[in-house]
PDB file of C-alpha atoms in Angstrom:
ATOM      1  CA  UNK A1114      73.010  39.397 310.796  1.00 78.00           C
ATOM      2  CA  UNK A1115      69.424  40.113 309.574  1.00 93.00           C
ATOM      3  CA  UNK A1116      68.580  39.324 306.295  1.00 97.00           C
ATOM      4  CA  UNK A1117      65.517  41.888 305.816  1.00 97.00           C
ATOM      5  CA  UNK A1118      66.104  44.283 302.390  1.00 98.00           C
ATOM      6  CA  UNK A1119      68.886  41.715 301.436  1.00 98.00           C
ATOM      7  CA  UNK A1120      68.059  41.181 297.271  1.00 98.00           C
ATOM      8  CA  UNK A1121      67.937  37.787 297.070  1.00 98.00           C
ATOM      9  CA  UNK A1122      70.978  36.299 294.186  1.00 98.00           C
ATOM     10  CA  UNK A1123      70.759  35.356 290.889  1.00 98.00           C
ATOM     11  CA  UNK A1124      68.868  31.956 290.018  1.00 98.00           C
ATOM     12  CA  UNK A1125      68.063  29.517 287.637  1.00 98.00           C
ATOM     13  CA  UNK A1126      66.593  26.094 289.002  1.00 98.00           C
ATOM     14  CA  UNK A1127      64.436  23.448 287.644  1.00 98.00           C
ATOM     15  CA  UNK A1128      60.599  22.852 289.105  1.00 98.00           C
ATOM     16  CA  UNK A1129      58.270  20.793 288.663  1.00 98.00           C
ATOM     17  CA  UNK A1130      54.325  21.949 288.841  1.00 97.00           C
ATOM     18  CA  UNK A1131      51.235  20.418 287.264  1.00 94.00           C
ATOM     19  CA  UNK A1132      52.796  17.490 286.115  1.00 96.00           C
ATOM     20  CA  UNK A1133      55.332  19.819 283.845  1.00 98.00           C
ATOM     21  CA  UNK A1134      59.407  20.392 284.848  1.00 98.00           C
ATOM     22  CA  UNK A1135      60.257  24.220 283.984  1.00 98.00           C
ATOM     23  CA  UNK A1136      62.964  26.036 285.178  1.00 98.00           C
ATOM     24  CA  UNK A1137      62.331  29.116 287.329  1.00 98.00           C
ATOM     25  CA  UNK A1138      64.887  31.928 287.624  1.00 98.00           C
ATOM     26  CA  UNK A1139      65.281  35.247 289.255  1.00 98.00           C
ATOM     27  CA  UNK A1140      63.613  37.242 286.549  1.00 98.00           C
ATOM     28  CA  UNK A1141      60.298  35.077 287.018  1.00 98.00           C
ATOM     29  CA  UNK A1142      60.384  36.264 290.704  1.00 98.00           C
ATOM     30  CA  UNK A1143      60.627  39.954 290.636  1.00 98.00           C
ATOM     31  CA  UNK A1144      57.632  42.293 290.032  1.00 98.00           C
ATOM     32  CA  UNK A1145      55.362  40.315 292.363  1.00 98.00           C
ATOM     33  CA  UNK A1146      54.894  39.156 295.660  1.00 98.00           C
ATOM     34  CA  UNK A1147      56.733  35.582 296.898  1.00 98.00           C
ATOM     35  CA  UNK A1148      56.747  33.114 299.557  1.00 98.00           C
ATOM     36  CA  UNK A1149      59.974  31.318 299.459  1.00 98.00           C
ATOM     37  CA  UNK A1150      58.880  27.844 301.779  1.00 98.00           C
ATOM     38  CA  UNK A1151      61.902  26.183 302.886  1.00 98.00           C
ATOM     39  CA  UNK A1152      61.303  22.252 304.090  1.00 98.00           C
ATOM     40  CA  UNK A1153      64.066  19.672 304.954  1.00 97.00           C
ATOM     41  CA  UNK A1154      63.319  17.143 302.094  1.00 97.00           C
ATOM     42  CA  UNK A1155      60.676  15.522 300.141  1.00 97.00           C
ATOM     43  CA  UNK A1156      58.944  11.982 301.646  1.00 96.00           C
ATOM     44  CA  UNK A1157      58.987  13.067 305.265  1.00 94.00           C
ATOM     45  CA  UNK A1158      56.822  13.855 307.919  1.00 94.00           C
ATOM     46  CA  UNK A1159      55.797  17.219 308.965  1.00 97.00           C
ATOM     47  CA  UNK A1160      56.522  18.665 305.567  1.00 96.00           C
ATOM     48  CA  UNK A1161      54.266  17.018 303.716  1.00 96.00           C
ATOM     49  CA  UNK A1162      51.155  18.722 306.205  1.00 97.00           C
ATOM     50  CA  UNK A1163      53.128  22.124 305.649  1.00 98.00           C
ATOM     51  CA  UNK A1164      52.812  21.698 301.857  1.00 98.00           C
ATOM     52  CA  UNK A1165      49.567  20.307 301.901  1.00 98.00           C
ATOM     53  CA  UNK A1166      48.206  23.563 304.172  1.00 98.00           C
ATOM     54  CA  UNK A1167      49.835  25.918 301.273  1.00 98.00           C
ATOM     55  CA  UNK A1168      47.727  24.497 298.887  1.00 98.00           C
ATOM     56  CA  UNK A1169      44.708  24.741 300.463  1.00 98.00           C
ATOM     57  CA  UNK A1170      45.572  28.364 300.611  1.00 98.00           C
ATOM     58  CA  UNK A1171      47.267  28.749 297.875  1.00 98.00           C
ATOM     59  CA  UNK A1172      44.199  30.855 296.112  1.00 98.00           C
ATOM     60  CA  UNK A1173      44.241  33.406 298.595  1.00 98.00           C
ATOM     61  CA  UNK A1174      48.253  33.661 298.438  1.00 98.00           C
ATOM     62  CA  UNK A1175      47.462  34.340 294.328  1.00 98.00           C
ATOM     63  CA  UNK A1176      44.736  37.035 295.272  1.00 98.00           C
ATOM     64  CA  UNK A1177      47.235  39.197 297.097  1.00 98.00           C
ATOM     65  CA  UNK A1178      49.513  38.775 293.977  1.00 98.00           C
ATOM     66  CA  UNK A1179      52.250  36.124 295.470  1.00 98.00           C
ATOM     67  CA  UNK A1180      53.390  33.374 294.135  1.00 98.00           C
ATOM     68  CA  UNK A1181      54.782  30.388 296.317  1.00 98.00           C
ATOM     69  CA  UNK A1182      57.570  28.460 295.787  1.00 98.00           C
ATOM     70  CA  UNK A1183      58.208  25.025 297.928  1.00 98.00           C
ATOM     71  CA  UNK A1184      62.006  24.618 297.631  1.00 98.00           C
ATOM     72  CA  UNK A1185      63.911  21.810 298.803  1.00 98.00           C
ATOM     73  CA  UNK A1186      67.621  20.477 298.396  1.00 98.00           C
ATOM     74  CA  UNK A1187      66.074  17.562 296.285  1.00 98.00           C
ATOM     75  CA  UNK A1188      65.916  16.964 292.621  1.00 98.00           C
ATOM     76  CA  UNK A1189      62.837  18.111 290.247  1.00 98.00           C
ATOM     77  CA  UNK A1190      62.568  14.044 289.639  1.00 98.00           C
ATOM     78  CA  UNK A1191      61.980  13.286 293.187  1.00 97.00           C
ATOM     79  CA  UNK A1192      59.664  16.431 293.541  1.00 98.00           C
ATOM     80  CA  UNK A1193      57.440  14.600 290.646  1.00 98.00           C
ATOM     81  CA  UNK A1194      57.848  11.151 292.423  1.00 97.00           C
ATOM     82  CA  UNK A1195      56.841  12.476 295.618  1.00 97.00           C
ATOM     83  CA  UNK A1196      53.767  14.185 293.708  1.00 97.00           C
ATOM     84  CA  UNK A1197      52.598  11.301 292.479  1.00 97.00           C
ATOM     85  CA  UNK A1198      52.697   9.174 295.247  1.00 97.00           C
ATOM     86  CA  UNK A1199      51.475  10.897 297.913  1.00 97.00           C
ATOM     87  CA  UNK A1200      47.802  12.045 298.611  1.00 96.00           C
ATOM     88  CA  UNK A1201      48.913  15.404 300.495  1.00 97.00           C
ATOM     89  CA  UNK A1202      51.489  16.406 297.667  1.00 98.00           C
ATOM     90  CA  UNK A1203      49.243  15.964 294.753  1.00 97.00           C
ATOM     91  CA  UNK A1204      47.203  18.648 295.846  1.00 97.00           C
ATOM     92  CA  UNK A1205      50.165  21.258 295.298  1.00 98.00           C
ATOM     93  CA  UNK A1206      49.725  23.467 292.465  1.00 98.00           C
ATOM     94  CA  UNK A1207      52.376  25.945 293.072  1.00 98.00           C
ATOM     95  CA  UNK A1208      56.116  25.535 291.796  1.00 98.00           C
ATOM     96  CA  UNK A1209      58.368  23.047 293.593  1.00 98.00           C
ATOM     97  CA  UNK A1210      61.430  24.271 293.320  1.00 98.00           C
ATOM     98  CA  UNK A1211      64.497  21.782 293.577  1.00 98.00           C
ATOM     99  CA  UNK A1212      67.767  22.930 294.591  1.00 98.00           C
ATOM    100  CA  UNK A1213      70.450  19.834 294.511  1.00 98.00           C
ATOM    101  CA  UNK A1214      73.119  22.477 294.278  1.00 98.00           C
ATOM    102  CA  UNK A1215      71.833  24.208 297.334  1.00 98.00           C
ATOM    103  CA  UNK A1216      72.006  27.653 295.496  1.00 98.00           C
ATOM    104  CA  UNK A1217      68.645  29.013 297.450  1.00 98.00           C
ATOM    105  CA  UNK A1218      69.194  27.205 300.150  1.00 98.00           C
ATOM    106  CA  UNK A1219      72.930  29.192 300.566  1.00 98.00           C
ATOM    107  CA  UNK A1220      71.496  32.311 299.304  1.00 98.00           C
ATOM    108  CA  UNK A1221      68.618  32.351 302.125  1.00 98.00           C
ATOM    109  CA  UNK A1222      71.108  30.892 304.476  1.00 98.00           C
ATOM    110  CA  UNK A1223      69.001  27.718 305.094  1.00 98.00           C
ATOM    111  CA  UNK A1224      71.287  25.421 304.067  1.00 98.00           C
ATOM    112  CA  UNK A1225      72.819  22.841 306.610  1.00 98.00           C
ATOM    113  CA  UNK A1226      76.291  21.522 305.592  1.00 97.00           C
ATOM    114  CA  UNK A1227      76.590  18.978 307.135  1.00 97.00           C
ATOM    115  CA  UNK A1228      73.146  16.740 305.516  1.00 97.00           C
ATOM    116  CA  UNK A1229      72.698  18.688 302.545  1.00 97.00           C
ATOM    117  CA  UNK A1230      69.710  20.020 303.466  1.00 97.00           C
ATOM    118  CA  UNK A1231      67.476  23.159 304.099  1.00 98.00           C
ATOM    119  CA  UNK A1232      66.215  24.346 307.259  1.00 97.00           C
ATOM    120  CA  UNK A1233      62.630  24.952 307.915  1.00 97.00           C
ATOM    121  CA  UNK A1234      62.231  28.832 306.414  1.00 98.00           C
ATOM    122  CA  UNK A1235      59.775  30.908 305.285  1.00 98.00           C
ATOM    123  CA  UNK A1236      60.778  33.764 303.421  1.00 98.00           C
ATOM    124  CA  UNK A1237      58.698  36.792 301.961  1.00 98.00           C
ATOM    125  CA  UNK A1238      60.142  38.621 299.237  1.00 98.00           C
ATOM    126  CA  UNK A1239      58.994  42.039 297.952  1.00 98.00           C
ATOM    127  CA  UNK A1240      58.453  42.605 293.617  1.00 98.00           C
ATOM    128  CA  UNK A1241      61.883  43.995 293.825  1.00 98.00           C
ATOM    129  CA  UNK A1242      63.629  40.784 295.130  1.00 98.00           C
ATOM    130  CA  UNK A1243      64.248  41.875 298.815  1.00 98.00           C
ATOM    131  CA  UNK A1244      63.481  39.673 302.093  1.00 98.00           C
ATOM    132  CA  UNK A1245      60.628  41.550 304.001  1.00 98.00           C
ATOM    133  CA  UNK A1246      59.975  38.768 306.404  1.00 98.00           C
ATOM    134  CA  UNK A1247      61.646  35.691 307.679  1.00 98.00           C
ATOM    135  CA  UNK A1248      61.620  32.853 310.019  1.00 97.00           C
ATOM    136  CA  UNK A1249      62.988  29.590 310.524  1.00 97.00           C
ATOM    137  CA  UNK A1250      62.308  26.945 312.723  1.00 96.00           C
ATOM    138  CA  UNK A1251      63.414  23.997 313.668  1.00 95.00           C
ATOM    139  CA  UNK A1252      63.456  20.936 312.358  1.00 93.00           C
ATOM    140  CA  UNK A1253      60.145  19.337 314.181  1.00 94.00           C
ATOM    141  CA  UNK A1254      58.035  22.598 314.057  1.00 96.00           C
ATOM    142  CA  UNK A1255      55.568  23.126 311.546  1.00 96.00           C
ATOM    143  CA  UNK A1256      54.455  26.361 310.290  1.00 97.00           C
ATOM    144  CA  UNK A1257      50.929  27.690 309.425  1.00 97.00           C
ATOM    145  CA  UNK A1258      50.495  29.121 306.064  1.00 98.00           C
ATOM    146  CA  UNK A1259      47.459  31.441 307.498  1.00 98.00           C
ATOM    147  CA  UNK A1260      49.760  33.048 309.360  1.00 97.00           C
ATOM    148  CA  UNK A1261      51.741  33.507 306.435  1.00 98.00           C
ATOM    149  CA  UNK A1262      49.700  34.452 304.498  1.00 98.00           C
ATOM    150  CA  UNK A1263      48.788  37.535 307.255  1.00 98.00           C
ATOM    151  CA  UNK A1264      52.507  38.077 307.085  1.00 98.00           C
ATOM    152  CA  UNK A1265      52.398  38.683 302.874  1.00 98.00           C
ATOM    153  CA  UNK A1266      49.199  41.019 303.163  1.00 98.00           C
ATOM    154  CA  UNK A1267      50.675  43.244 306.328  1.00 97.00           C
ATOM    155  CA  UNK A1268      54.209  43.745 304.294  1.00 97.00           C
ATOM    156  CA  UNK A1269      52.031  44.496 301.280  1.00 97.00           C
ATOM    157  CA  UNK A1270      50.170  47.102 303.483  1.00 96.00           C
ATOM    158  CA  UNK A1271      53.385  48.630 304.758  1.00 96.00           C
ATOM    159  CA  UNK A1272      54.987  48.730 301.500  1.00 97.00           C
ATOM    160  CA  UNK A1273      51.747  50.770 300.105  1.00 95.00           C
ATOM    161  CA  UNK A1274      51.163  53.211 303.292  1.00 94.00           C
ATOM    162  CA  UNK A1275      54.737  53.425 304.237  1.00 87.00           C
ATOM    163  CA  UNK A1276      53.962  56.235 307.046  1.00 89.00           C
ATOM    164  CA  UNK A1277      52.062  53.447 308.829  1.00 92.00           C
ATOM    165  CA  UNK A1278      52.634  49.902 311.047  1.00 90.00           C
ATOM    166  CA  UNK A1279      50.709  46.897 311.878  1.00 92.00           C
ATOM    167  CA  UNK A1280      50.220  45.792 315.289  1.00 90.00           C
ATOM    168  CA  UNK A1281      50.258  42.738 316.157  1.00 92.00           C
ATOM    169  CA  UNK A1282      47.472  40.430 314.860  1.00 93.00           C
ATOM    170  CA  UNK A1283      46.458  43.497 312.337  1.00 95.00           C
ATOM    171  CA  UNK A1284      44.443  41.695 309.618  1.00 95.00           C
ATOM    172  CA  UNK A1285      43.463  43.587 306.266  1.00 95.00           C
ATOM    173  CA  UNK A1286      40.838  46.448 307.470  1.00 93.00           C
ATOM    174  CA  UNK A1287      41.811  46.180 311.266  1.00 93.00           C
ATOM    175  CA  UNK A1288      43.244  49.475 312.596  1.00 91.00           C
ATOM    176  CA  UNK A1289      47.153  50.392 311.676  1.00 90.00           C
ATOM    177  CA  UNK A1290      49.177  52.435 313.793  1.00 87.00           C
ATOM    178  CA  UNK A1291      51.079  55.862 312.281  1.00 87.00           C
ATOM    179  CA  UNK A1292      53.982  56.423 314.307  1.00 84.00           C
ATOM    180  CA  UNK A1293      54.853  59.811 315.828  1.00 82.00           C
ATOM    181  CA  UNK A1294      56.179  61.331 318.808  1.00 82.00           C
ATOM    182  CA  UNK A1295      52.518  61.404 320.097  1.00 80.00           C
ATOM    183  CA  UNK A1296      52.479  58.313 320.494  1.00 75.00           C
ATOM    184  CA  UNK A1297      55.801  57.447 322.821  1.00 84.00           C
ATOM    185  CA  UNK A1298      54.911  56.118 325.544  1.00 80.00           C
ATOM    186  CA  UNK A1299      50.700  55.407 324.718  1.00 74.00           C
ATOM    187  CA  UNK A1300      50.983  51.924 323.868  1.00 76.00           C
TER     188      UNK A1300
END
């Protein structure tokens, strides 16, 4: 079952982000742009390079108006521990989200049972609260949060010109494609 256009649920979770906890519900989602970024658990391996990449993009992710959220099945404590500690993590600026009671991680369907933790995901969400683009990977793979960020501006685009598509690749400015019967069979 895809989850593209499902409206994410109702939320209310605790963060932690420039040294402050806050909470962080559904309300502070909608009307903008949001990468939901899914990672196993705090004080591993591969996440910590996944996190680490977001920041260093994480001004161009505010430029095209979304927010990101790192969410993991661990507590906003641990989040701040992890933060401290480790050279990688103290460079993230954007809300960790902790979810102990696995609320986003069963919403986005990330959650596995059986350890209590998320999957690897990466989920877009639209200002009205709807998936527009997912994936999830396994366990070992890491993702790349350029090609995320590509992924945020070419929903943006389609949202805004909704008579045209992105090819593959498309990057803002590059050609689009405006499908009609013309072009069946041109491609």
């Amino acid at each position: 079952m895809s989850l593209i256009n499902k409206e994410i649920g109702d939320f209310t979770v605790q963060a932690f982000r420039n040294g402050e906890f806050k909470t962080v519900t559904k309300a502070d989602v909608l009307g903008k742009w949001a990468l939901f970024f899914f990672y196993p658990a705090d004080f591993t391996f591969v996440c910590p390079t996944e996190l680490e990449e977001l920041a260093e993009n994480y001004d161009a992710f505010k430029a095209e108006g979304c927010e990101v959220y790192s969410v993991s099945c661990d507590t906003h404590f641990v989040h701040k521990a992890w933060h401290d500690e480790s050279e990688r993590i103290s460079k993230v600026t954007y809300p960790m989200l902790a979810d102990p009671a696995h609320v986003l991680a069963e919403d986005f369907e990330v959650l596995i049972p059986a350890d209590g933790l998320a999957e690897r995901g990466a989920f877009i969400v639209d200002p009205d609260g709807k998936i527009q683009v997912y994936e999830v990977t396994a366990g070992g793979i890491g993702r790349n949060a350029e090609e995320l960020l590509r992924l945020v501006q070419a929903a943006k685009f389609v949202r805004e010109h909704g008579d045209q598509v992105c090819p593959a690749k498309w990057q803002p400015g590059a050609e689009t494609l405006k499908p009609s019967l013309d072009l069946v069979g041109q491609l």
